[in-house]
Coordinates of C-alpha atoms in Angstrom, one line a residue:
Chain L
M651 CA -19.5 -6.5 -14.9
A652 CA -22.9 -7.0 -13.2
K653 CA -21.2 -8.4 -10.1
A654 CA -19.0 -5.4 -9.7
E655 CA -21.9 -3.0 -9.8
P656 CA -22.9 -2.9 -6.1
K657 CA -19.4 -2.3 -5.0
K658 CA -19.1 0.5 -7.5
V659 CA -22.3 2.1 -6.3
E660 CA -21.2 2.0 -2.8
T661 CA -18.0 3.8 -3.7
V662 CA -19.8 6.5 -5.5
Q663 CA -22.1 7.0 -2.5
V664 CA -19.3 7.7 -0.2
K665 CA -17.7 10.1 -2.6
E666 CA -21.0 11.8 -3.1
A667 CA -21.5 12.3 0.6
E668 CA -18.1 13.9 0.9
A669 CA -18.7 16.1 -2.1
V670 CA -22.1 17.3 -0.8
A671 CA -20.7 18.0 2.7
S672 CA -17.9 20.1 1.4
Q673 CA -20.4 22.4 -0.2
F674 CA -21.1 23.8 3.2
P675 CA -19.2 27.0 3.4
N676 CA -17.4 28.1 6.5
I677 CA -19.5 30.1 9.0
Y678 CA -18.0 33.2 10.4
F679 CA -17.9 34.9 13.8
D680 CA -17.3 38.4 15.2
F681 CA -14.1 39.4 16.9
D682 CA -13.8 37.8 20.4
K683 CA -17.3 36.3 20.0
Y684 CA -18.7 32.8 19.8
N685 CA -22.4 33.5 19.3
I686 CA -24.0 32.3 16.0
R687 CA -24.5 35.3 13.6
E688 CA -27.7 35.6 11.5
D689 CA -25.6 35.2 8.3
A690 CA -24.5 31.7 9.5
K691 CA -28.0 30.4 10.1
P692 CA -28.8 29.4 6.5
T693 CA -25.6 27.3 6.3
L694 CA -26.3 25.7 9.6
K695 CA -29.9 24.9 8.6
S696 CA -28.8 23.3 5.3
A697 CA -26.1 21.3 7.2
A698 CA -28.7 20.1 9.6
D699 CA -31.1 19.1 6.8
W700 CA -28.4 17.3 5.0
L701 CA -27.3 15.4 8.1
I702 CA -30.9 14.4 8.8
K703 CA -31.3 13.1 5.2
N704 CA -27.9 11.4 5.2
N705 CA -27.9 9.1 8.2
D706 CA -24.6 7.4 7.3
A707 CA -22.7 10.7 7.7
N708 CA -21.3 12.4 10.8
M709 CA -19.8 15.8 11.0
I710 CA -16.7 17.3 12.7
L711 CA -16.9 21.0 13.5
E712 CA -13.6 22.7 13.5
G713 CA -13.3 26.0 15.4
H714 CA -10.8 28.6 14.4
C715 CA -9.7 32.1 15.5
D716 CA -7.8 35.0 14.1
E717 CA -4.3 35.6 15.4
R718 CA -5.2 38.6 17.6
G719 CA -5.4 36.8 20.9
T720 CA -3.3 34.7 23.2
N721 CA -2.9 31.1 22.1
E722 CA -4.6 29.3 24.9
Y723 CA -7.6 31.7 25.1
N724 CA -8.0 31.4 21.3
L725 CA -8.2 27.6 21.6
A726 CA -11.0 28.0 24.1
L727 CA -12.7 30.6 21.8
G728 CA -12.4 28.3 18.8
E729 CA -13.9 25.5 20.7
K730 CA -16.8 27.6 21.9
R731 CA -17.4 28.6 18.3
A732 CA -17.5 24.9 17.3
K733 CA -19.7 24.2 20.3
S734 CA -22.2 27.0 19.3
A735 CA -22.4 25.5 15.8
S736 CA -22.9 22.0 17.3
D737 CA -25.6 23.2 19.6
Y738 CA -27.4 24.8 16.7
L739 CA -27.4 21.6 14.7
V740 CA -28.6 19.6 17.7
S741 CA -31.5 22.1 18.3
S742 CA -32.3 21.6 14.6
G743 CA -32.8 17.9 15.2
V744 CA -29.4 16.3 14.5
A745 CA -28.4 13.6 17.0
K746 CA -25.6 14.9 19.3
N747 CA -23.6 11.7 18.9
R748 CA -23.2 12.4 15.2
L749 CA -21.3 15.6 15.8
D750 CA -17.7 16.1 17.1
I751 CA -15.9 19.3 17.7
I752 CA -12.2 20.3 17.8
S753 CA -10.5 23.6 18.2
Y754 CA -7.3 24.7 16.5
G755 CA -7.4 28.3 17.9
E756 CA -5.1 30.4 15.9
E757 CA -2.9 27.5 14.9
K758 CA -4.4 26.8 11.4
P759 CA -5.1 30.2 9.8
F760 CA -7.0 30.1 6.4
C761 CA -5.4 33.4 5.5
K762 CA -2.1 34.8 6.7
E763 CA -2.3 38.5 6.0
Q764 CA -2.8 41.0 8.7
S765 CA -6.0 42.7 7.6
E766 CA -9.5 42.7 8.9
D767 CA -10.7 40.9 5.7
C768 CA -8.2 38.1 6.4
W769 CA -8.9 38.0 10.1
Q770 CA -12.7 37.6 9.4
K771 CA -11.9 34.7 7.1
N772 CA -10.0 33.0 10.0
R773 CA -12.7 33.5 12.6
R774 CA -14.6 30.5 11.4
V775 CA -16.1 27.1 11.9
Q776 CA -15.4 24.5 9.2
F777 CA -17.6 21.6 8.4
I778 CA -15.6 18.4 8.0
P779 CA -17.8 15.4 7.0
A780 CA -17.0 11.9 8.4
K781 CA -18.5 8.6 7.6
A782 CA -20.7 7.2 10.3
G783 CA -18.9 4.8 12.6
K784 CA -15.6 6.5 12.2
Chain J
M600 CA 4.7 37.6 10.1
K601 CA 5.8 36.2 6.7
E602 CA 9.5 35.3 6.7
N603 CA 11.6 32.7 5.2
F604 CA 13.5 31.0 7.9
R605 CA 17.0 29.8 7.5
V606 CA 17.0 26.4 9.2
K607 CA 19.5 24.5 7.2
S608 CA 22.4 25.4 9.5
F609 CA 20.4 24.5 12.5
P610 CA 22.4 21.9 14.4
S611 CA 19.6 19.7 15.7
R612 CA 18.2 19.2 12.2
T613 CA 21.0 17.0 11.0
G614 CA 21.4 13.3 11.5
S615 CA 19.6 10.9 13.8
P616 CA 15.9 10.2 14.4
E617 CA 13.9 12.2 16.8
A618 CA 14.0 9.9 19.8
K619 CA 17.8 9.6 19.6
K620 CA 18.1 13.3 19.2
L621 CA 16.3 13.9 22.3
K622 CA 18.6 11.5 24.2
V623 CA 21.7 13.0 22.8
F624 CA 20.5 16.5 23.7
I625 CA 19.5 15.6 27.2
S626 CA 22.9 14.0 27.9
A627 CA 24.6 17.1 26.6
F628 CA 22.3 19.1 28.8
F629 CA 23.4 17.4 32.0
M630 CA 27.0 16.9 30.9
A631 CA 27.3 20.6 30.5
L632 CA 26.4 21.2 34.1
I633 CA 29.3 19.1 35.4
I634 CA 31.7 21.9 35.9
F635 CA 33.8 21.4 39.0
N636 CA 34.4 24.4 41.1
F637 CA 35.6 24.9 44.7
S638 CA 36.2 27.9 46.7
L639 CA 39.8 28.6 47.7
S640 CA 38.9 31.3 50.2
T641 CA 36.0 31.7 52.5
C642 CA 33.6 34.4 51.6
Y643 CA 31.7 36.4 54.2
A644 CA 28.3 38.0 53.9
K645 CA 28.8 41.6 52.7
I646 CA 26.1 42.8 50.4
Y647 CA 27.6 45.3 47.9
I648 CA 24.2 46.3 46.5
D649 CA 20.8 45.8 47.9
I650 CA 18.9 44.8 44.8
T651 CA 15.6 44.8 46.8
S652 CA 15.9 48.5 47.2
P653 CA 13.6 50.5 44.9
A654 CA 16.3 53.0 43.9
I655 CA 19.4 51.1 43.0
K656 CA 22.7 52.8 42.3
K657 CA 24.6 50.5 39.9
L658 CA 27.8 49.1 41.3
P659 CA 30.7 50.1 39.1
I660 CA 32.8 47.0 38.4
A661 CA 35.9 46.2 36.3
I662 CA 36.1 42.9 34.5
Q663 CA 39.6 42.4 33.2
E664 CA 40.3 40.2 30.2
F665 CA 41.5 36.9 31.7
S666 CA 45.0 35.8 30.8
G667 CA 45.3 32.4 29.0
T668 CA 43.1 30.3 26.8
E669 CA 39.8 32.0 25.7
G670 CA 40.4 34.6 28.4
K671 CA 38.7 37.4 26.5
Q672 CA 35.7 35.3 25.6
I673 CA 35.2 34.2 29.2
A674 CA 35.5 37.7 30.6
D675 CA 33.1 39.0 27.9
I676 CA 30.4 36.4 28.8
I677 CA 30.8 37.3 32.5
R678 CA 30.5 41.0 31.6
D679 CA 27.4 40.5 29.4
D680 CA 25.7 38.4 32.1
L681 CA 26.4 40.9 34.9
E682 CA 25.5 43.9 32.8
F683 CA 22.2 42.4 31.7
T684 CA 21.0 42.3 35.3
G685 CA 21.0 46.1 35.4
F686 CA 22.5 46.1 38.8
L687 CA 26.1 46.5 37.8
L688 CA 27.9 48.9 35.6
C689 CA 30.9 47.4 33.8
I690 CA 33.7 50.0 33.2
D691 CA 35.1 50.0 29.7
R692 CA 38.4 48.2 29.5
A693 CA 40.0 51.0 27.6
A694 CA 40.0 52.9 30.9
Y695 CA 42.0 50.3 32.8
I696 CA 45.4 51.2 34.1
E697 CA 46.5 47.8 35.4
S698 CA 47.2 45.1 32.8
S699 CA 46.1 41.4 33.2
A700 CA 49.7 40.5 34.0
E701 CA 50.2 43.0 36.8
V702 CA 49.6 42.3 40.4
F703 CA 46.4 43.7 41.8
N704 CA 46.7 47.2 43.2
P705 CA 43.6 48.8 44.5
K706 CA 44.9 52.3 43.7
N707 CA 44.9 51.5 40.0
W708 CA 41.1 50.8 40.2
A709 CA 40.0 53.4 42.7
V710 CA 41.1 56.2 40.3
I711 CA 38.8 54.9 37.5
G712 CA 35.9 54.6 39.9
A713 CA 35.7 50.8 40.2
E714 CA 34.3 49.4 43.4
A715 CA 35.0 45.8 42.6
V716 CA 37.4 44.1 40.1
I717 CA 37.4 40.6 38.6
K718 CA 40.6 39.1 37.4
G719 CA 41.3 35.6 36.2
T720 CA 43.7 33.2 34.5
V721 CA 42.9 30.2 32.3
R722 CA 45.0 27.1 31.7
G723 CA 44.5 24.1 29.5
E724 CA 43.5 23.4 25.9
Q725 CA 40.4 21.1 25.6
N726 CA 39.9 21.0 29.4
L727 CA 40.0 24.4 30.9
T728 CA 40.9 25.5 34.4
A729 CA 40.0 29.0 35.3
V730 CA 41.1 30.7 38.6
V731 CA 39.0 33.8 39.2
S732 CA 39.4 36.5 41.9
L733 CA 37.0 39.1 43.0
Y734 CA 38.6 42.2 44.7
D735 CA 36.9 44.8 46.9
I736 CA 38.5 48.2 46.1
S737 CA 37.4 50.0 49.3
E738 CA 38.9 47.2 51.4
G739 CA 41.9 46.8 49.0
R740 CA 41.8 43.0 49.1
E741 CA 40.7 39.8 47.5
V742 CA 37.3 38.7 48.8
L743 CA 36.6 35.7 46.6
R744 CA 38.8 33.2 44.8
K745 CA 37.5 30.2 43.0
E746 CA 38.8 27.6 40.6
Y747 CA 36.6 26.3 37.8
K748 CA 37.2 23.3 35.5
G749 CA 35.2 22.5 32.4
A750 CA 35.5 21.4 28.8
R751 CA 36.3 24.1 26.3
A752 CA 33.2 23.1 24.4
S753 CA 31.2 24.2 27.4
I754 CA 32.9 27.5 27.7
R755 CA 29.6 29.4 28.0
H756 CA 28.5 27.2 30.9
L757 CA 31.8 27.7 32.6
S758 CA 31.6 31.4 32.2
H759 CA 27.9 31.5 33.4
S760 CA 29.0 29.6 36.5
I761 CA 31.7 32.2 37.3
A762 CA 29.2 35.1 36.7
S763 CA 26.7 33.3 38.9
D764 CA 29.1 33.1 41.9
I765 CA 30.2 36.7 41.5
Y766 CA 26.6 37.8 41.3
Q767 CA 25.8 35.9 44.4
H768 CA 28.7 37.3 46.3
I769 CA 27.8 40.8 45.3
T770 CA 24.0 40.7 45.7
G771 CA 23.4 37.8 48.1
E772 CA 21.1 36.3 45.5
K773 CA 21.5 33.2 43.4
G774 CA 21.1 34.8 39.9
I775 CA 19.9 33.2 36.7
F776 CA 23.0 32.7 34.7
K777 CA 22.9 28.9 34.7
T778 CA 19.2 28.6 33.9
K779 CA 17.5 27.3 30.7
V780 CA 14.4 28.2 28.8
A781 CA 12.0 25.8 27.3
F782 CA 10.0 27.3 24.4
I783 CA 8.0 26.6 21.2
A784 CA 9.4 27.3 17.8
E785 CA 8.0 27.0 14.3
D786 CA 10.2 25.1 11.9
E787 CA 9.0 24.7 8.3
G788 CA 5.4 25.4 9.4
K789 CA 5.5 22.9 12.3
K790 CA 5.6 23.8 15.9
G791 CA 7.9 22.0 18.2
L792 CA 9.4 22.1 21.7
Y793 CA 12.9 23.6 22.0
M794 CA 15.4 24.4 24.8
M795 CA 18.1 27.0 25.1
D796 CA 20.3 28.8 27.6
W797 CA 18.6 31.9 29.2
D798 CA 20.7 34.2 27.0
G799 CA 19.4 32.6 23.8
T800 CA 22.4 30.5 23.0
G801 CA 22.6 26.7 22.5
I802 CA 19.2 26.3 20.9
K803 CA 18.2 22.6 20.6
R804 CA 15.0 21.0 19.4
L805 CA 13.5 18.3 21.6
G806 CA 12.3 15.3 19.6
I807 CA 8.6 15.6 20.4
Q808 CA 5.8 14.4 18.1
G809 CA 2.5 16.2 17.4
N810 CA 1.5 19.0 15.0
F811 CA 0.7 21.6 17.6
V812 CA 2.4 22.2 20.9
L813 CA 1.5 24.8 23.5
R814 CA 3.9 26.5 25.9
P815 CA 5.5 24.2 28.5
H816 CA 5.6 24.4 32.3
W817 CA 8.5 23.2 34.5
S818 CA 8.3 21.2 37.6
Q819 CA 9.9 23.2 40.5
D820 CA 12.9 20.8 40.7
G821 CA 13.6 21.3 36.9
S822 CA 13.5 17.6 36.1
K823 CA 10.2 17.7 34.1
I824 CA 8.2 19.8 31.7
V825 CA 4.5 19.4 30.9
Y826 CA 2.8 20.7 27.7
S827 CA -0.3 20.3 25.6
S828 CA -0.2 18.8 22.1
E829 CA -2.8 17.9 19.5
R830 CA -2.3 14.4 18.3
G831 CA -4.8 12.4 16.2
G832 CA -7.5 15.0 16.5
Q833 CA -7.3 15.2 20.3
W834 CA -5.7 17.8 22.6
G835 CA -3.8 15.9 25.3
I836 CA -1.4 16.8 28.1
Y837 CA 2.1 15.2 28.0
L838 CA 5.0 15.1 30.4
L839 CA 8.7 14.9 29.5
D840 CA 10.9 13.6 32.3
F841 CA 14.5 14.6 31.7
T842 CA 15.9 12.1 34.2
K843 CA 14.2 9.1 32.5
M844 CA 14.5 10.8 29.0
S845 CA 10.9 9.7 28.3
E846 CA 7.6 11.3 27.4
K847 CA 4.3 10.1 28.9
K848 CA 0.7 11.0 28.3
V849 CA -0.9 12.5 31.4
F850 CA -4.4 13.1 30.1
A851 CA -6.2 13.1 26.8
S852 CA -9.8 13.1 25.9
R853 CA -12.4 14.6 23.5
G854 CA -12.5 18.3 23.8
L855 CA -9.8 20.7 24.8
N856 CA -7.2 19.7 27.4
I857 CA -4.6 22.3 28.3
A858 CA -1.9 22.0 30.8
G859 CA -1.4 24.5 33.6
N860 CA 1.5 24.2 36.0
F861 CA 2.8 21.8 38.6
S862 CA 2.1 21.9 42.3
P863 CA 5.1 23.0 44.5
D864 CA 5.9 19.3 45.3
G865 CA 5.7 18.3 41.6
D866 CA 3.3 15.5 42.3
E867 CA 0.2 17.3 41.0
L868 CA -0.8 19.3 38.0
V869 CA -3.6 21.7 37.2
F870 CA -5.2 21.8 33.8
S871 CA -8.3 23.0 32.0
S872 CA -10.5 20.5 30.1
S873 CA -13.8 20.6 28.3
Q874 CA -14.0 16.8 28.2
D875 CA -17.7 16.7 29.2
E876 CA -18.6 19.8 27.2
T877 CA -18.5 22.1 30.1
Y878 CA -15.3 23.9 31.0
G879 CA -13.5 22.9 34.1
I880 CA -10.3 23.3 35.9
Y881 CA -8.9 20.0 37.2
N882 CA -6.1 18.7 39.4
I883 CA -4.5 15.5 38.5
K884 CA -2.1 13.6 40.8
L885 CA 0.7 12.3 38.7
S886 CA 1.5 9.3 40.9
D887 CA -1.9 7.6 40.6
S888 CA -3.7 9.7 37.9
K889 CA -6.4 10.7 40.4
L890 CA -8.5 13.4 38.9
T891 CA -10.2 16.2 41.0
R892 CA -12.5 18.6 39.5
I893 CA -12.1 22.2 40.9
T894 CA -14.5 24.2 38.8
S895 CA -17.4 23.6 36.4
A896 CA -18.6 26.3 34.0
R897 CA -20.7 26.9 30.9
W898 CA -18.4 29.7 30.0
I899 CA -14.6 29.6 29.2
E900 CA -12.3 28.8 32.0
I901 CA -8.7 28.2 31.0
S902 CA -5.0 28.8 31.7
P903 CA -4.9 27.8 35.4
A904 CA -1.7 28.7 37.3
V905 CA -1.0 27.4 40.8
S906 CA 0.7 29.9 43.2
P907 CA 4.2 29.1 44.4
D908 CA 2.9 28.2 47.8
G909 CA 0.2 25.9 46.3
K910 CA -2.7 27.7 48.0
L911 CA -4.2 29.7 45.2
V912 CA -5.0 29.2 41.5
A913 CA -5.1 32.1 39.0
F914 CA -7.1 31.5 35.9
V915 CA -8.9 33.1 33.0
S916 CA -12.7 33.2 32.8
D917 CA -15.1 35.0 30.5
R918 CA -17.9 34.6 33.1
G919 CA -18.4 38.4 33.1
G920 CA -18.6 38.7 29.3
T921 CA -14.9 39.3 28.6
P922 CA -11.8 37.3 29.4
Q923 CA -10.4 38.4 32.8
I924 CA -8.1 37.0 35.4
Y925 CA -9.5 35.5 38.6
I926 CA -8.0 33.7 41.6
M927 CA -9.5 31.1 43.8
N928 CA -8.4 28.8 46.6
S929 CA -6.9 25.6 45.3
N930 CA -10.1 23.8 46.3
G931 CA -12.2 26.1 44.0
H932 CA -13.6 28.2 46.8
D933 CA -13.6 32.0 47.2
V934 CA -13.3 33.0 43.5
R935 CA -12.4 36.7 43.2
R936 CA -11.7 38.8 40.1
V937 CA -8.2 40.3 39.8
T938 CA -8.3 42.4 36.6
F939 CA -10.8 45.2 35.9
E940 CA -9.0 47.4 33.4
G941 CA -9.6 46.6 29.7
L942 CA -11.7 44.0 27.9
Y943 CA -9.1 41.3 27.5
N944 CA -6.7 40.0 30.1
T945 CA -5.2 36.5 29.8
S946 CA -2.2 34.2 30.4
P947 CA -1.5 34.7 34.2
S948 CA 1.7 33.6 35.7
W949 CA 2.9 34.1 39.3
S950 CA 6.1 35.7 40.6
P951 CA 8.2 33.2 42.6
D952 CA 7.3 35.0 45.9
G953 CA 3.6 34.9 45.0
K954 CA 3.3 38.7 45.4
K955 CA 2.7 39.5 41.7
I956 CA 0.9 38.1 38.7
V957 CA 2.3 38.8 35.2
F958 CA -0.3 38.6 32.4
V959 CA -1.2 39.8 28.9
G960 CA -3.7 42.6 28.5
R961 CA -5.1 44.1 25.3
F962 CA -4.5 47.9 25.2
S963 CA -5.4 49.9 22.1
G964 CA -5.8 46.7 20.1
K965 CA -2.4 45.4 21.0
H966 CA -1.3 42.8 23.5
Q967 CA 1.0 44.1 26.3
I968 CA 2.6 42.7 29.4
F969 CA 1.3 43.9 32.7
I970 CA 1.9 43.0 36.4
I971 CA -0.6 43.2 39.2
S972 CA -0.9 42.1 42.8
P973 CA -3.2 39.1 43.5
E974 CA -5.5 41.6 45.3
G975 CA -5.9 43.5 42.0
S976 CA -3.8 46.6 43.0
E977 CA -0.5 48.0 41.7
L978 CA -1.3 47.4 38.0
I979 CA 1.8 48.3 35.9
Q980 CA 2.2 48.1 32.1
L981 CA 5.7 46.8 31.2
T982 CA 5.7 46.8 27.3
D983 CA 4.4 49.2 24.7
K984 CA 5.8 47.9 21.3
G985 CA 4.1 45.4 19.0
N986 CA 2.2 42.5 20.5
N987 CA 3.6 40.7 23.5
E988 CA 2.5 37.3 24.9
D989 CA 3.4 34.4 27.2
P990 CA 5.1 36.2 30.1
S991 CA 6.6 34.4 33.0
F992 CA 9.1 35.3 35.7
S993 CA 12.7 34.2 36.1
P994 CA 13.3 31.9 39.1
D995 CA 14.8 34.8 41.1
G996 CA 11.8 37.0 40.2
R997 CA 14.1 39.7 38.9
F998 CA 13.3 39.2 35.2
I999 CA 10.4 38.4 32.9
I1000 CA 10.6 36.4 29.7
F1001 CA 8.0 36.8 26.9
S1002 CA 7.4 36.6 23.2
S1003 CA 6.9 39.6 20.9
D1004 CA 6.3 40.4 17.3
R1005 CA 7.6 44.0 17.7
N1006 CA 10.4 43.5 15.1
G1007 CA 8.3 41.4 12.6
G1008 CA 8.4 37.6 12.9
N1009 CA 8.0 36.4 16.4
S1010 CA 10.9 36.3 19.0
I1011 CA 11.6 35.7 22.6
Y1012 CA 12.6 38.7 24.8
I1013 CA 13.7 39.1 28.3
M1014 CA 13.4 42.2 30.5
R1015 CA 13.9 43.3 34.1
A1016 CA 10.7 42.8 36.1
N1017 CA 10.1 46.6 36.1
G1018 CA 10.1 46.6 32.3
E1019 CA 13.7 47.9 31.8
S1020 CA 16.4 46.5 29.5
Q1021 CA 14.0 44.7 27.0
K1022 CA 16.3 42.5 24.9
K1023 CA 15.6 40.0 22.1
I1024 CA 17.4 36.7 22.8
T1025 CA 16.3 34.4 19.9
P1026 CA 17.7 34.6 16.3
P1027 CA 15.6 36.3 13.5
W1028 CA 15.5 33.1 11.4
L1029 CA 13.4 31.2 14.0
R1030 CA 9.8 32.0 14.9
T1031 CA 9.6 31.5 18.6
F1032 CA 6.8 31.5 21.2
G1033 CA 5.8 30.4 24.7
P1034 CA 9.0 30.7 26.7
R1035 CA 9.3 29.3 30.2
W1036 CA 12.3 29.9 32.4
S1037 CA 13.7 26.8 34.2
P1038 CA 13.5 26.9 38.0
N1039 CA 17.2 26.3 38.5

């Protein structure tokens, strides 16, 4: 049993890293905008602190839009949102090479109803943790 | 936006693996075009209606039910094709005095107001031979006679070929009846590339991988399409060559890579990329993958479209704070803004003569189709119902194809280039987007 322990510990550590990372809620954006809102800053700060503490973790920032836009422009807008979040983390001391961004534009909506409440939920950046070296 | 789609009866969903499906489809695509026809009488250049004139008087035409196999169906397809153009007025068959079996007599047609008459006979069972005549009533004689041969299974293509020749004889222009449309459809939540005839029939899925695919662009010879797709967390640009029946990766990298269109000679491609974290419009030479950067920006620059003569590039930029359409020389010099009305103008596409740009503008919170000259004048709104996206011109410049959610779901529509005759062409059970008309 003693021999198996380090392996077990390592496994737990990975799981923990993922569990902690998933605690970062999505951050939201205004219609047609990609600047970081005040209400997103606490989340970004805690994400930056967590990344600084957890050197073995990287982060993918996924940018998304609501459906009210043309597909190609929404992809660019989603990417700009992810880039804004990435820039914020870098300015908070996270090494740039630990962050990756991807946009899905309006292709992966979180919510499918046509209401402002739903559209706001879709105008988001999601934090997807990844193990370092991946 | 929330519908259940009946896809079970969809022909391309049964049977063989993707790659094989693609091959089978492409063979069918080219087979269908092998319809023999030859002219039995020489035609001369008399233009019955000048469709370039701003005020067109529709030409009244009679299209008699053909005698023989599938005669009614063939005549009906020809009638629907010609009527859709908006340049011809098809006189109701109930008014016809002369029967299909009777010999042509111009007097029978002059009294009902017809200026031209189409008559035809069809022979054969599985392989059809149609002999079609076009008569000029004022001259009282046959002005065109042609024989067409084709498989019964390809009856629509046979009929489109007839309509195409008649249209060309009457207007002096080639017409669009034999063209195809490449588009995106959502099938069980997954977006894929599809093809169909211009009138919405013969829908086939192309066996392309990838979770997300964006609207395709045709090469000017119609032998290739290029599109963007997300695969393995990267947006890449892919090219499908119909002659080789193969797909090839043109460019992929970190960041966003989105295909624009081909250069007139088909050897180059414009696209937008954020590969180095700044936006840029690039040109890639397909023969040697040589990359040329045209623009570099901290703001968004996307959706480049090369003009038909290859000299200009239209694109979308938010450099002024909102997305607007700009044009520049193909080397990136002399950038000028085209759109000034409204706060959101995207998705530019050129008319075949390079004199107009069709695009999507946001008006009262909805997306509408507009056209404008490259100088920024003559702005005209063409749609006013629902949201409308992805506009592009037909190869003859007379029509515009686009997608719309005006009837719930999302469907593909065609209209005349002045906004008249807006017509849904895709079925309600398939969510469709991003149509592109084939060049031939």
